[in-house]
Every structure is written in structure tokens, then in C-alpha cells.
PDB file of C-alpha atoms in Angstrom:
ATOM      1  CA  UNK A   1     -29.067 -78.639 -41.385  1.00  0.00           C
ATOM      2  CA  UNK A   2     -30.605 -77.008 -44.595  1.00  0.00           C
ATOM      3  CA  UNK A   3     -28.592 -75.215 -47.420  1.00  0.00           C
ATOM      4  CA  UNK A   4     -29.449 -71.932 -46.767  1.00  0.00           C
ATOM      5  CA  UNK A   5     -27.765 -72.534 -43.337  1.00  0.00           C
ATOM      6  CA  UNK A   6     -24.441 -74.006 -44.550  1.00  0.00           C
ATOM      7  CA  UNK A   7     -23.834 -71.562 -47.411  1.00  0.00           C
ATOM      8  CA  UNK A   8     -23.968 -68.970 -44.322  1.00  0.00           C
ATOM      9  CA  UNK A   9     -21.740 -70.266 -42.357  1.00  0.00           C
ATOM     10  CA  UNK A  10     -19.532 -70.955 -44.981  1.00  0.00           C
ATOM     11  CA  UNK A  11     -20.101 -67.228 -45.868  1.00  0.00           C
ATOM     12  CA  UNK A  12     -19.180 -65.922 -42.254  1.00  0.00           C
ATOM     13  CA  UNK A  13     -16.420 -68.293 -42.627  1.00  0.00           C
ATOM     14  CA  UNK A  14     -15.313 -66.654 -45.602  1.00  0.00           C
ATOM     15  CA  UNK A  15     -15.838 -63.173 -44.476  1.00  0.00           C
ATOM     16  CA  UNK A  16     -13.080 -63.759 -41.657  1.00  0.00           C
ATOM     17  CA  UNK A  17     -10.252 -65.639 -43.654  1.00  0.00           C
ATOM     18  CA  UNK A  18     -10.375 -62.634 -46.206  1.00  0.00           C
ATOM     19  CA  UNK A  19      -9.768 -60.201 -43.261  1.00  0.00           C
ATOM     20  CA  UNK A  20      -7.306 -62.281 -41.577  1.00  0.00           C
ATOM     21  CA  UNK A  21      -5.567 -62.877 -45.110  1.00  0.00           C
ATOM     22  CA  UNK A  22      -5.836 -59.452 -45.872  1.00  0.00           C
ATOM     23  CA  UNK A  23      -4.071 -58.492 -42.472  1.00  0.00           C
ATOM     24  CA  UNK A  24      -1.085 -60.871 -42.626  1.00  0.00           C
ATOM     25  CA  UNK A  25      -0.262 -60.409 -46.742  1.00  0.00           C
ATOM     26  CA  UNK A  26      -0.295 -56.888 -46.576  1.00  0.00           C
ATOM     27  CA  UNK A  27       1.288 -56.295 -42.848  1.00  0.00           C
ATOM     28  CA  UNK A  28      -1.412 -53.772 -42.396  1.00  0.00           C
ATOM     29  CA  UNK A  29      -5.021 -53.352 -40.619  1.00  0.00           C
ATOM     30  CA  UNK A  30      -5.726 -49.911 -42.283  1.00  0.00           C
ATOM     31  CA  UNK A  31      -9.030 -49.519 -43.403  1.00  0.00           C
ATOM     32  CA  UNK A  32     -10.193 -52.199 -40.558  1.00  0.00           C
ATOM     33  CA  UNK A  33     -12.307 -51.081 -37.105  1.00  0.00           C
ATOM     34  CA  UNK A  34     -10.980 -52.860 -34.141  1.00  0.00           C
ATOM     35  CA  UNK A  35     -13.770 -51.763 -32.633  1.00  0.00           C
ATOM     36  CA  UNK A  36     -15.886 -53.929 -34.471  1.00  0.00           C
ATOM     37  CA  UNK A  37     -13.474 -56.776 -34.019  1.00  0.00           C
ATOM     38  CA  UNK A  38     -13.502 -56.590 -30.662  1.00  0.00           C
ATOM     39  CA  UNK A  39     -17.616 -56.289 -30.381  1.00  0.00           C
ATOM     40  CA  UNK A  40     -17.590 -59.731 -32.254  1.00  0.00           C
ATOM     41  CA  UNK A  41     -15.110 -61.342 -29.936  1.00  0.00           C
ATOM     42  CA  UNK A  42     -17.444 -60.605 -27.464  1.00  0.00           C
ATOM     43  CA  UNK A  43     -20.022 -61.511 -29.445  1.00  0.00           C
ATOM     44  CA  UNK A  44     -18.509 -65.074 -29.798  1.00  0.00           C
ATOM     45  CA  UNK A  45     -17.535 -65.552 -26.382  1.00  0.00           C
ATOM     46  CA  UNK A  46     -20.783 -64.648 -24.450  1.00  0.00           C
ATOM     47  CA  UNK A  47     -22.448 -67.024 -27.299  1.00  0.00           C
ATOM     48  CA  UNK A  48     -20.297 -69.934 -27.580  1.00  0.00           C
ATOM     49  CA  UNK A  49     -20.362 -70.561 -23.546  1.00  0.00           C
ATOM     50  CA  UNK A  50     -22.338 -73.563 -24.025  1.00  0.00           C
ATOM     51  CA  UNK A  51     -18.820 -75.568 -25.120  1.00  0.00           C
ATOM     52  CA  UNK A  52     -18.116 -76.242 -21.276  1.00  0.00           C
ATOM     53  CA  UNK A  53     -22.121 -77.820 -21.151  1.00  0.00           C
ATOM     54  CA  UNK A  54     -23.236 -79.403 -24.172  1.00  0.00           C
ATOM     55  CA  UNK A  55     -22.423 -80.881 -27.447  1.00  0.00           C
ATOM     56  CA  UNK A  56     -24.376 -80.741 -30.466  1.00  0.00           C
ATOM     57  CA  UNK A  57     -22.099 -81.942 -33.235  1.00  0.00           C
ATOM     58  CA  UNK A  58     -18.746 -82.003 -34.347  1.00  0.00           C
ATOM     59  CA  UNK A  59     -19.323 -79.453 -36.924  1.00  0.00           C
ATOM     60  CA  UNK A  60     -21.163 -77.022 -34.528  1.00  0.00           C
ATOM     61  CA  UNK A  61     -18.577 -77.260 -32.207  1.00  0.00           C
ATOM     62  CA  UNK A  62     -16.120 -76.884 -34.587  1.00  0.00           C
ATOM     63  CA  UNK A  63     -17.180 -73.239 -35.982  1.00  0.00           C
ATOM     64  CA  UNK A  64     -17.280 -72.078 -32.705  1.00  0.00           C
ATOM     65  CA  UNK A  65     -13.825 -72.780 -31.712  1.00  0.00           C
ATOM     66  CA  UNK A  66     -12.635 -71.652 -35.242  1.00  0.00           C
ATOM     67  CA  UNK A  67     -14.913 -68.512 -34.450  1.00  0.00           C
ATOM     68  CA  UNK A  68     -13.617 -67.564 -31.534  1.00  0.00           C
ATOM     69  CA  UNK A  69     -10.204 -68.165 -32.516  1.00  0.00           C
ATOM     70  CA  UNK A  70      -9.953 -66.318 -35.263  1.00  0.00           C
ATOM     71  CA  UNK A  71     -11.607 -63.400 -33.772  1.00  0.00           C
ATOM     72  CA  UNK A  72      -9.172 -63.419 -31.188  1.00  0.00           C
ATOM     73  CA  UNK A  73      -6.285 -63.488 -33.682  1.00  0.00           C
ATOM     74  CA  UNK A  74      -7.615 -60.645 -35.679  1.00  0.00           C
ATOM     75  CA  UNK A  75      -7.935 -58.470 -32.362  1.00  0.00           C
ATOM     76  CA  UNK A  76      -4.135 -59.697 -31.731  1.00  0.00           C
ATOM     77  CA  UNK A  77      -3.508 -58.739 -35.299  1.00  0.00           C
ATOM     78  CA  UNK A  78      -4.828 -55.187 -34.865  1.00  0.00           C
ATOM     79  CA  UNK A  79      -4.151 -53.875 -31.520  1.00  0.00           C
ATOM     80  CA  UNK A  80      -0.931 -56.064 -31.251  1.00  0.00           C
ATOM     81  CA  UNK A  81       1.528 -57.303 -34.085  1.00  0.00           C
ATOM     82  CA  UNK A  82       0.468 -54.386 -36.604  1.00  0.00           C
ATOM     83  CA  UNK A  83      -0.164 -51.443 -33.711  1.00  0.00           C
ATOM     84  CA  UNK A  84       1.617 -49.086 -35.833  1.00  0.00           C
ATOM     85  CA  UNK A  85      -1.137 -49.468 -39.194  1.00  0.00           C
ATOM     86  CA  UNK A  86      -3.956 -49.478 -36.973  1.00  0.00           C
ATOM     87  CA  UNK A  87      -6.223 -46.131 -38.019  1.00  0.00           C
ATOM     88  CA  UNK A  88      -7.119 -45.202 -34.026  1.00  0.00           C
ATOM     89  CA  UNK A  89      -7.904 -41.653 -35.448  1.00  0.00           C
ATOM     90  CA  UNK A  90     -10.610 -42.535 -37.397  1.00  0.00           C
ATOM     91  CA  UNK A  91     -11.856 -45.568 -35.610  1.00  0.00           C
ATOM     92  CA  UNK A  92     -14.028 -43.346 -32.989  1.00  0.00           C
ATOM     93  CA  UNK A  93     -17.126 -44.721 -32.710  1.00  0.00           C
ATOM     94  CA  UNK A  94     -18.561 -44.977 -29.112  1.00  0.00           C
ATOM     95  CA  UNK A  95     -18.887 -48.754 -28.803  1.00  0.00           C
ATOM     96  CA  UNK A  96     -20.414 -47.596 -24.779  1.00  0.00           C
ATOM     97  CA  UNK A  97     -23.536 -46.730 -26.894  1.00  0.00           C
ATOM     98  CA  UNK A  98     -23.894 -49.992 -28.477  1.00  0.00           C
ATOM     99  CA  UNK A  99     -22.634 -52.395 -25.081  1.00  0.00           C
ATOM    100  CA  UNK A 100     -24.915 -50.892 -22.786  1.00  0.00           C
ATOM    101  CA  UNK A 101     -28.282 -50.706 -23.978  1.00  0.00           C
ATOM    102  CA  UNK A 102     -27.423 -54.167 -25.868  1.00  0.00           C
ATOM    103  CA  UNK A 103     -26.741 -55.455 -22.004  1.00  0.00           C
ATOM    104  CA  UNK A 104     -29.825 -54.045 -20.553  1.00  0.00           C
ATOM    105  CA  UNK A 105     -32.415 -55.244 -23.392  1.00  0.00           C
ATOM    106  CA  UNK A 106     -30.731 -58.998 -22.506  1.00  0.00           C
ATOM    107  CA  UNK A 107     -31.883 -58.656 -19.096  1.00  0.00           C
ATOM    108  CA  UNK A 108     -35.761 -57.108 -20.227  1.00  0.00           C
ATOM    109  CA  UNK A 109     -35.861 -59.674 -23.430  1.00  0.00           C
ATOM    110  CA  UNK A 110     -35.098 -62.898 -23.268  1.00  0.00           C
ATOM    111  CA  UNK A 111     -36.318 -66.862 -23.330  1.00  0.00           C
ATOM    112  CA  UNK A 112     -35.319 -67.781 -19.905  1.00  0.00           C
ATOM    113  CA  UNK A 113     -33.926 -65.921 -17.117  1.00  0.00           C
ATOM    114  CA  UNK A 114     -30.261 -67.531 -16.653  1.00  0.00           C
ATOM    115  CA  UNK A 115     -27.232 -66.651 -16.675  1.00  0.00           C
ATOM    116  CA  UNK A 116     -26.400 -68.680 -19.975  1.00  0.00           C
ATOM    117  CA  UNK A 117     -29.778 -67.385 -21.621  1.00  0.00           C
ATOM    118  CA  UNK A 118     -28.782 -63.984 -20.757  1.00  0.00           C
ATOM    119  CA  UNK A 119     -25.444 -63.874 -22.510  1.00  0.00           C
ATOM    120  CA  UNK A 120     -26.553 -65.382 -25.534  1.00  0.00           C
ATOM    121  CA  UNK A 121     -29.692 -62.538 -26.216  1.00  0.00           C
ATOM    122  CA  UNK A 122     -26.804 -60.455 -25.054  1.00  0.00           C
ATOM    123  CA  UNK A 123     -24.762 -61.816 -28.049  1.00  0.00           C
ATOM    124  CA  UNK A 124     -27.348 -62.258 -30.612  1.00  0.00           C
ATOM    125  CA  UNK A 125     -27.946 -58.365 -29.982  1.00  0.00           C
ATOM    126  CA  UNK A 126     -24.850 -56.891 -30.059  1.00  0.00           C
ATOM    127  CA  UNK A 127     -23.942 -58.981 -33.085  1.00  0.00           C
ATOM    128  CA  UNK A 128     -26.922 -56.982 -35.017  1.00  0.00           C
ATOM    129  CA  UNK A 129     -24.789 -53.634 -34.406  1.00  0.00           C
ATOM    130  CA  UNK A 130     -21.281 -54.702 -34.171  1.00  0.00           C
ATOM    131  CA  UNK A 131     -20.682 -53.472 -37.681  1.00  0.00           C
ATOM    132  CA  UNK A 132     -21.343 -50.170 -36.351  1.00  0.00           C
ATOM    133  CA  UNK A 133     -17.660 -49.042 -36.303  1.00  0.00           C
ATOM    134  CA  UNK A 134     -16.652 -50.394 -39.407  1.00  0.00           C
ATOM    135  CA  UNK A 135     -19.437 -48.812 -41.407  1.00  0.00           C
ATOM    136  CA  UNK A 136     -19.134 -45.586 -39.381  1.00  0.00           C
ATOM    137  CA  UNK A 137     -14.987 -45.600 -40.035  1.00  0.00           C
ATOM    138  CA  UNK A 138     -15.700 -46.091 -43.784  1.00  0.00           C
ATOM    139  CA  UNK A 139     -18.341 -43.303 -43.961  1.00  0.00           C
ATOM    140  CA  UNK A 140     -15.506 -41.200 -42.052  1.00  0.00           C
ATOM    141  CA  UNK A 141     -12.763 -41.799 -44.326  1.00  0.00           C
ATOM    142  CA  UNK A 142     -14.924 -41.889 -47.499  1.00  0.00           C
ATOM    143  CA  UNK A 143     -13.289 -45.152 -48.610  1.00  0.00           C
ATOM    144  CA  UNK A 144     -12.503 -48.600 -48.541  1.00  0.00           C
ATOM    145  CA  UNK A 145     -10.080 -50.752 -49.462  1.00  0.00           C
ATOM    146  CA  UNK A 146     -11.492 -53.945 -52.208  1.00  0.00           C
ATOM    147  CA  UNK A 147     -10.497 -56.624 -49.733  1.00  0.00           C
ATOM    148  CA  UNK A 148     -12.357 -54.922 -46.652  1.00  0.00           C
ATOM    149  CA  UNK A 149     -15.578 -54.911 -48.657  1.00  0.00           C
ATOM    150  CA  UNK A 150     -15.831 -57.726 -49.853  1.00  0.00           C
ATOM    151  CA  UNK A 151     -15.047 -58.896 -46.158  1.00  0.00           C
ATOM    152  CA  UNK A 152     -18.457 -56.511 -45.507  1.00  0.00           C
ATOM    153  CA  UNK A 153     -20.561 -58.249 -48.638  1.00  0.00           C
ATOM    154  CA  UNK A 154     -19.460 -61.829 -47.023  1.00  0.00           C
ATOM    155  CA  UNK A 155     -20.732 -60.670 -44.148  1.00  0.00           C
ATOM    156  CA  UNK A 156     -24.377 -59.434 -44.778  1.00  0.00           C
ATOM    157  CA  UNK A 157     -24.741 -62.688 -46.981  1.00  0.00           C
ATOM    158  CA  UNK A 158     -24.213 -64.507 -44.723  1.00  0.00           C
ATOM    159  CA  UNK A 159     -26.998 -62.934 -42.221  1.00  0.00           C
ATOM    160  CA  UNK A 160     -29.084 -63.041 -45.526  1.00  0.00           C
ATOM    161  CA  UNK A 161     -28.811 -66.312 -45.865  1.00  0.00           C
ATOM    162  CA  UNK A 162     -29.584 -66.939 -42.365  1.00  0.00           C
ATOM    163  CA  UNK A 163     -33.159 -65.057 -42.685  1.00  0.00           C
ATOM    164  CA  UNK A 164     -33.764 -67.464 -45.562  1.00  0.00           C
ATOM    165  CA  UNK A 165     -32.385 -70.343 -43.473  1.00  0.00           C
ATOM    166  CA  UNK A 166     -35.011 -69.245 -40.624  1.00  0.00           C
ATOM    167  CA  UNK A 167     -37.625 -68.724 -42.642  1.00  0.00           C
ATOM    168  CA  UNK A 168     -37.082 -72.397 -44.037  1.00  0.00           C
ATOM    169  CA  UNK A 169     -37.442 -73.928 -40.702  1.00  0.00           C
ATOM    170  CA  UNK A 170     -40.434 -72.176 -39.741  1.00  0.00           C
ATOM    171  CA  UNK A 171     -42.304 -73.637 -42.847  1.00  0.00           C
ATOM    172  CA  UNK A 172     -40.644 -77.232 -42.537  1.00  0.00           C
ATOM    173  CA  UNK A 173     -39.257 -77.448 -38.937  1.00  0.00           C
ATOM    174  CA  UNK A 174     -42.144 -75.701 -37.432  1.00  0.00           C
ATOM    175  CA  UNK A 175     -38.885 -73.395 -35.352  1.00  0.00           C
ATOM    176  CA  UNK A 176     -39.849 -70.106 -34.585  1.00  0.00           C
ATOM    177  CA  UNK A 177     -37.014 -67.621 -32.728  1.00  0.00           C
ATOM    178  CA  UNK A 178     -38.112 -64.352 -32.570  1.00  0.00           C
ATOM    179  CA  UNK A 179     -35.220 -62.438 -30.657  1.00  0.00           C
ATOM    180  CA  UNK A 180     -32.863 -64.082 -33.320  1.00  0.00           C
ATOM    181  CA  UNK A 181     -35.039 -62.961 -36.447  1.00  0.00           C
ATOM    182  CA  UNK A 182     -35.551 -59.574 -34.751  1.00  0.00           C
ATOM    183  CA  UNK A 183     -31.914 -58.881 -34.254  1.00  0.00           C
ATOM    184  CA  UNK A 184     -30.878 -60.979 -37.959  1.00  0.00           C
ATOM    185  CA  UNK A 185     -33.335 -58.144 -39.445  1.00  0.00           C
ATOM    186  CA  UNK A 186     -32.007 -55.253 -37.417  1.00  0.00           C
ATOM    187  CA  UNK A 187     -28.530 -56.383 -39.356  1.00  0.00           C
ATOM    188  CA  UNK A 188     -29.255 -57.261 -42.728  1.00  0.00           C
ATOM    189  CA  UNK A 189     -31.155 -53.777 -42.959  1.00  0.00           C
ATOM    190  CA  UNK A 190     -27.629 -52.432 -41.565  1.00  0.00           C
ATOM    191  CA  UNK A 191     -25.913 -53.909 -44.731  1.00  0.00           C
ATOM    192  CA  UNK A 192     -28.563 -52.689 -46.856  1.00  0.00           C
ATOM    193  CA  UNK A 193     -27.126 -49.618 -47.882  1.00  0.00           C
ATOM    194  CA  UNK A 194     -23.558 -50.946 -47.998  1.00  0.00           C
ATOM    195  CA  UNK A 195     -24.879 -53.811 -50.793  1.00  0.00           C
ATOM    196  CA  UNK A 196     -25.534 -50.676 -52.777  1.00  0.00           C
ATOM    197  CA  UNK A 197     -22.518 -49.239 -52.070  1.00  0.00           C
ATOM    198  CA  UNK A 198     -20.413 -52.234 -52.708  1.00  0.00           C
ATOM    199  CA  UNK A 199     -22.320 -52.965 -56.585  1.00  0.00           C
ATOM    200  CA  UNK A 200     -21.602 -49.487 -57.497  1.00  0.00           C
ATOM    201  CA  UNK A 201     -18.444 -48.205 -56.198  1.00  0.00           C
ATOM    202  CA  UNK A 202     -16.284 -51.398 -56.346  1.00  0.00           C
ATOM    203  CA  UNK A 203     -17.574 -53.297 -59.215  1.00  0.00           C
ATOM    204  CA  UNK A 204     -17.037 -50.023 -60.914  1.00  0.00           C
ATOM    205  CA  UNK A 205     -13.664 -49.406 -59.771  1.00  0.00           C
ATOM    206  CA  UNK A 206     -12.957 -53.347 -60.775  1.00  0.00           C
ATOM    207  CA  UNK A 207     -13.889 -52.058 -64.220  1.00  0.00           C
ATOM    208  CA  UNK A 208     -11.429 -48.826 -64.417  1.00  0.00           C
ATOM    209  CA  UNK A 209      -8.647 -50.832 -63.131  1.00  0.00           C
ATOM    210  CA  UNK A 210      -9.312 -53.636 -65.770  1.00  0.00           C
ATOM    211  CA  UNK A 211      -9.832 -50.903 -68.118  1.00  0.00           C
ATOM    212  CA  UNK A 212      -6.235 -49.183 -66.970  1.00  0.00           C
ATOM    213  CA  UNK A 213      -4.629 -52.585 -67.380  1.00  0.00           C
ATOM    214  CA  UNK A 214      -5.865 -52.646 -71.195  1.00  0.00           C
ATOM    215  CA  UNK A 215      -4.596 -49.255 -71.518  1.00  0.00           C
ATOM    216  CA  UNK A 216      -1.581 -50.227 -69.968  1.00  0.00           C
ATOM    217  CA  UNK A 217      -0.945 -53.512 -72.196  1.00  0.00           C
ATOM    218  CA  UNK A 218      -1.689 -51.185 -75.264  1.00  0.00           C
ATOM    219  CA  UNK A 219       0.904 -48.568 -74.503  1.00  0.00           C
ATOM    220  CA  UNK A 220       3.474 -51.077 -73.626  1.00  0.00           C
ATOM    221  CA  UNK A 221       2.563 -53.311 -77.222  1.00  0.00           C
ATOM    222  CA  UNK A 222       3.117 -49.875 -78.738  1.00  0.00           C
ATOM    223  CA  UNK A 223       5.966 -48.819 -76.840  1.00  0.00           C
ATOM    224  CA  UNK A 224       7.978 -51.966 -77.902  1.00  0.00           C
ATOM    225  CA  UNK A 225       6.567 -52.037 -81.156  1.00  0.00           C
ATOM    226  CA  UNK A 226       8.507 -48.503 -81.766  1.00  0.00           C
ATOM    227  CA  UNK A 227      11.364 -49.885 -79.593  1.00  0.00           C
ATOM    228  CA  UNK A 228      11.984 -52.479 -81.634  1.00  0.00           C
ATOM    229  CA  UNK A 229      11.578 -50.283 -84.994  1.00  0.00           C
ATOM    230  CA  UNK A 230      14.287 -47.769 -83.149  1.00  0.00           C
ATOM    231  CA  UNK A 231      16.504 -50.590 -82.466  1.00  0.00           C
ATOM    232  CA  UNK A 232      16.815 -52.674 -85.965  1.00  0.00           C
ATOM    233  CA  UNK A 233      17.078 -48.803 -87.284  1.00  0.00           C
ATOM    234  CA  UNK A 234      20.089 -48.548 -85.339  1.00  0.00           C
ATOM    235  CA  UNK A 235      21.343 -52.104 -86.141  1.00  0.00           C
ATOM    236  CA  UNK A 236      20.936 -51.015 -89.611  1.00  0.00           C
ATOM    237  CA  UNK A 237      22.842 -47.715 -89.128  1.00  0.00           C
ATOM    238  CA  UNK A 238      25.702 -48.937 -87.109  1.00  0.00           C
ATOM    239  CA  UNK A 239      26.204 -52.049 -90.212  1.00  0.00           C
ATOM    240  CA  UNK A 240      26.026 -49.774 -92.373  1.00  0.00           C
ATOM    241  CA  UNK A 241      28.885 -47.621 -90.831  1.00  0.00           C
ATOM    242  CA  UNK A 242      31.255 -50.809 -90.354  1.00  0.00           C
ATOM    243  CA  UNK A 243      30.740 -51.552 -93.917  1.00  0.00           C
ATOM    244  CA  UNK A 244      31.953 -48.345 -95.188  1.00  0.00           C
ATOM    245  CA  UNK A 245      34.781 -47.915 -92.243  1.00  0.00           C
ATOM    246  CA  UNK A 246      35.823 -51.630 -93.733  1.00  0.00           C
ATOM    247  CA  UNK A 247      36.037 -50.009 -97.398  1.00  0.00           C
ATOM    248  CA  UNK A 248      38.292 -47.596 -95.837  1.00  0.00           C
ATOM    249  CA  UNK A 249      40.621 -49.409 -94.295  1.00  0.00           C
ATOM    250  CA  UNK A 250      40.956 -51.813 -97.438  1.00  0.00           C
ATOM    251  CA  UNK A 251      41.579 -48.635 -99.931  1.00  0.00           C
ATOM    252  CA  UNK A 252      44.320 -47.880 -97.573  1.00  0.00           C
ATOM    253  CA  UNK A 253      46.129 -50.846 -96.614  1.00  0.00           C
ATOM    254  CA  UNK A 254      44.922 -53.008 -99.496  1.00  0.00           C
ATOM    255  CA  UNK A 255      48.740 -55.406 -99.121  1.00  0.00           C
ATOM    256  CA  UNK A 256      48.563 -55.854 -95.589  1.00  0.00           C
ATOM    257  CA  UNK A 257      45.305 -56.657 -96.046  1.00  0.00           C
ATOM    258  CA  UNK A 258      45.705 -59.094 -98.745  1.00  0.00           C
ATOM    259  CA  UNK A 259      48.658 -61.270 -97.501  1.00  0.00           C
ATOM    260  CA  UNK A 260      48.849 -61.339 -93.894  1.00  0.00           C
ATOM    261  CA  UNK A 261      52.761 -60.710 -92.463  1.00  0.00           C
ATOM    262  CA  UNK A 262      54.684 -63.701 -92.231  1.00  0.00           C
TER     263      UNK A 262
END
């Protein structure tokens, strides 16, 4: 296993705990497609078949089951526990459109005709479009929360990183997968326009909000700067008026004051 390959699955890795983290801090999927969720459970469990047949390492076997677990828990999350945040208005893309041709190019392009084969072209294909919905929801709504895109930016590094991880075994491993190149292309040019979006709109909003909190921090410095002026003012006044009530009481009562009674 190469770098490039590690960093992306660590990416994908990190991709999911931010949306599961996201989900269970804030008690909320707003903002998320279950759509898309549920494309990549599929995605993961037409792929990851090959647990019941072979074993390749503890690692790869691993990241499937966490895969495929916390896929599952995010769909639970969404359609489930937190029904009553989940956006079903906006989230209307026609996932049909996206299953269907997916399932019949599996069947006309593929490496071997078998059952096993089948499902994962099927998988490696409908991953390259599963962020349909999400990007489609956002587009509808006209934003996104921070936390959801940076889930998106771990995302399409990690399929960059896995075009750089391919193209690094083709030069030193002599391993050459078209279908999975084809369809890792088809999705990094998805996330293309979303990089773009993501470097302008939130690194720019990162920048008001730091800029508010300055703002913030200055008007409360100033705030208690006049608060405290205010208050010894008043300390001063109200001394002030117990000296003189003191004077008072002395110019009046100056023998009681003098010798207490016995």
C-alpha cells in the first residue's frame, strides 16, 4: 500500500466521522441528503460482498466493516432517530435516474461476467454519482452548513488522492483498472466545482465570523472599559454622599455621638 492510498482512506474515513459527529452533537441531519446516504450504503454493500469469500488483510477488512457500519448508522441517524430534522422537501432528487442506468452499464461493462463482478462495477459506478443528491439539495437550498462541506471537501480528496494512488501503481505496480479510473474521474470532476465553491464561500465566511468575533471582543473591551468608569463614578458619588450625611448627623447629635450612653 502506497501513501497516496492511505491518506485516502484516511480521508473517506474522515469525511464520515465529521457527518456522523455532526449528526449526533447537533441532534440534527438538516442540510444532509439521505438520498446520498443511502446510494453509498448500497454502494458499500454490493462492494464489500467479498467478506463472506476472501481475506486480504486485517486492515482491508477492517474499513469495510467500519464502512458499512457507519453508513448504516448514518441512514439510521437520518431516516430514524432524527426523522423530524430530516429536510425531505428539499431532498428530491430522483435517485431511479442514477440506480438504473448504473445497474444496466454493470451488466454491458465489466471484467468478468459473475455475479460478484457484477455488483462491484455496479458499486464502483454508482459511487461516481452518489453525491448527486447532496450537491443537487445544496444547489436547491443555496447553502450549506461548515460541517457538511467540509464532509464534501473530505470526500473529493479522498477520490483525488485515489487517482494519484492509481496513477502510482500503473508506473510502479504495472496495475491498470480502467472501469475504476473511469468512474474515480467521472467523480472527482463532480467535486470540481464544489472545491471552488468550498475555497470561496466558506473560507470566506470563516473570515467574517473571525472578523465578527474581533468586533465582538472590541465592543465588549469597550463596553466594560465604560462599565467600569460608570461604576467607580458611582462608588465615588455614593462615598461622597455618606461622608457628608456623616457630617450631618455629627453637627446634630455631636454628645451622643461623642460618649456613647451608658
Amino acid at each position: 500500500m502506497n501513501i497516496f492510498r492511505l491518506t485516502g482512506d484516511l480521508s473517506h474515513l474522515a469525511a464520515i466521522v465529521i457527518l456522523l459527529l455532526k449528526i449526533w452533537k447537533t441532534r440534527s441531519c438538516a442540510g444532509i441528503s439521505g438520498k446520498s446516504q443511502l446510494l453509498f450504503a448500497l454502494v458499500f454493500t454490493t462492494r464489500y460482498l467479498d467478506l463472506f469469500t476472501s481475506f486480504i488483510s486485517l486492515y482491508n477488512t477492517s474499513m469495510k466493516l467500519i464502512y458499512i457500519a457507519c453508513s448504516y448508522a448514518t441512514v439510521y441517524l437520518i431516516y430514524m432517530k432524527f426523522k423530524a430534522t430530516y429536510d425531505g422537501n428539499h431532498d428530491t432528487f430522483r435517485v431511479e435516474f442514477l440506480v438504473v442506468p448504473v445497474g444496466g452499464l454493470s451488466f454491458l461493462v465489466n471484467h468478468d461476467f459473475s455475479p460478484l463482478e457484477i455488483l462491484w462495477t455496479f458499486s464502483i459506478y454508482l459511487e461516481s454519482v452518489a453525491i448527486l443528491p447532496q450537491l443537487f439539495m445544496i444547489s436547491k437550498t443555496g447553502e450549506a452548513e461548515t460541517i457538511t462541506t467540509h464532509y464534501l471537501f473530505f470526500l473529493g480528496l479522498y477520490r483525488a488522492l485515489y487517482l494519484v494512488n492509481w496513477i502510482w501503481r500503473f508506473y510502479f505496480e504495472g496495475f491498470f483498472d480502467l472501469i475504476a479510473v473511469v468512474a474515480g474521474v467521472v467523480q472527482t470532476i463532480l467535486y470540481c466545482d464544489f472545491f471552488y465553491l468550498y475555497i470561496t464561500k466558506v473560507c470566506q465566511r470563516e473570515k467574517r465570523v473571525e472578523k465578527k468575533l474581533q468586533l465582538g471582543t472590541a465592543s465588549l473591551k469597550a463596553g466594560w472599559n465604560q462599565f467600569s468608569r460608570s461604576s467607580s463614578d458611582a462608588f465615588d458619588h455614593i462615598g461622597s454622599f455618606a461622608l457628608v450625611r456623616l457630617r450631618y448627623l455629627q453637627t446634630l447629635t455631636p454628645k451622643y455621638l461623642a460618649k456613647p450612653p451608658i
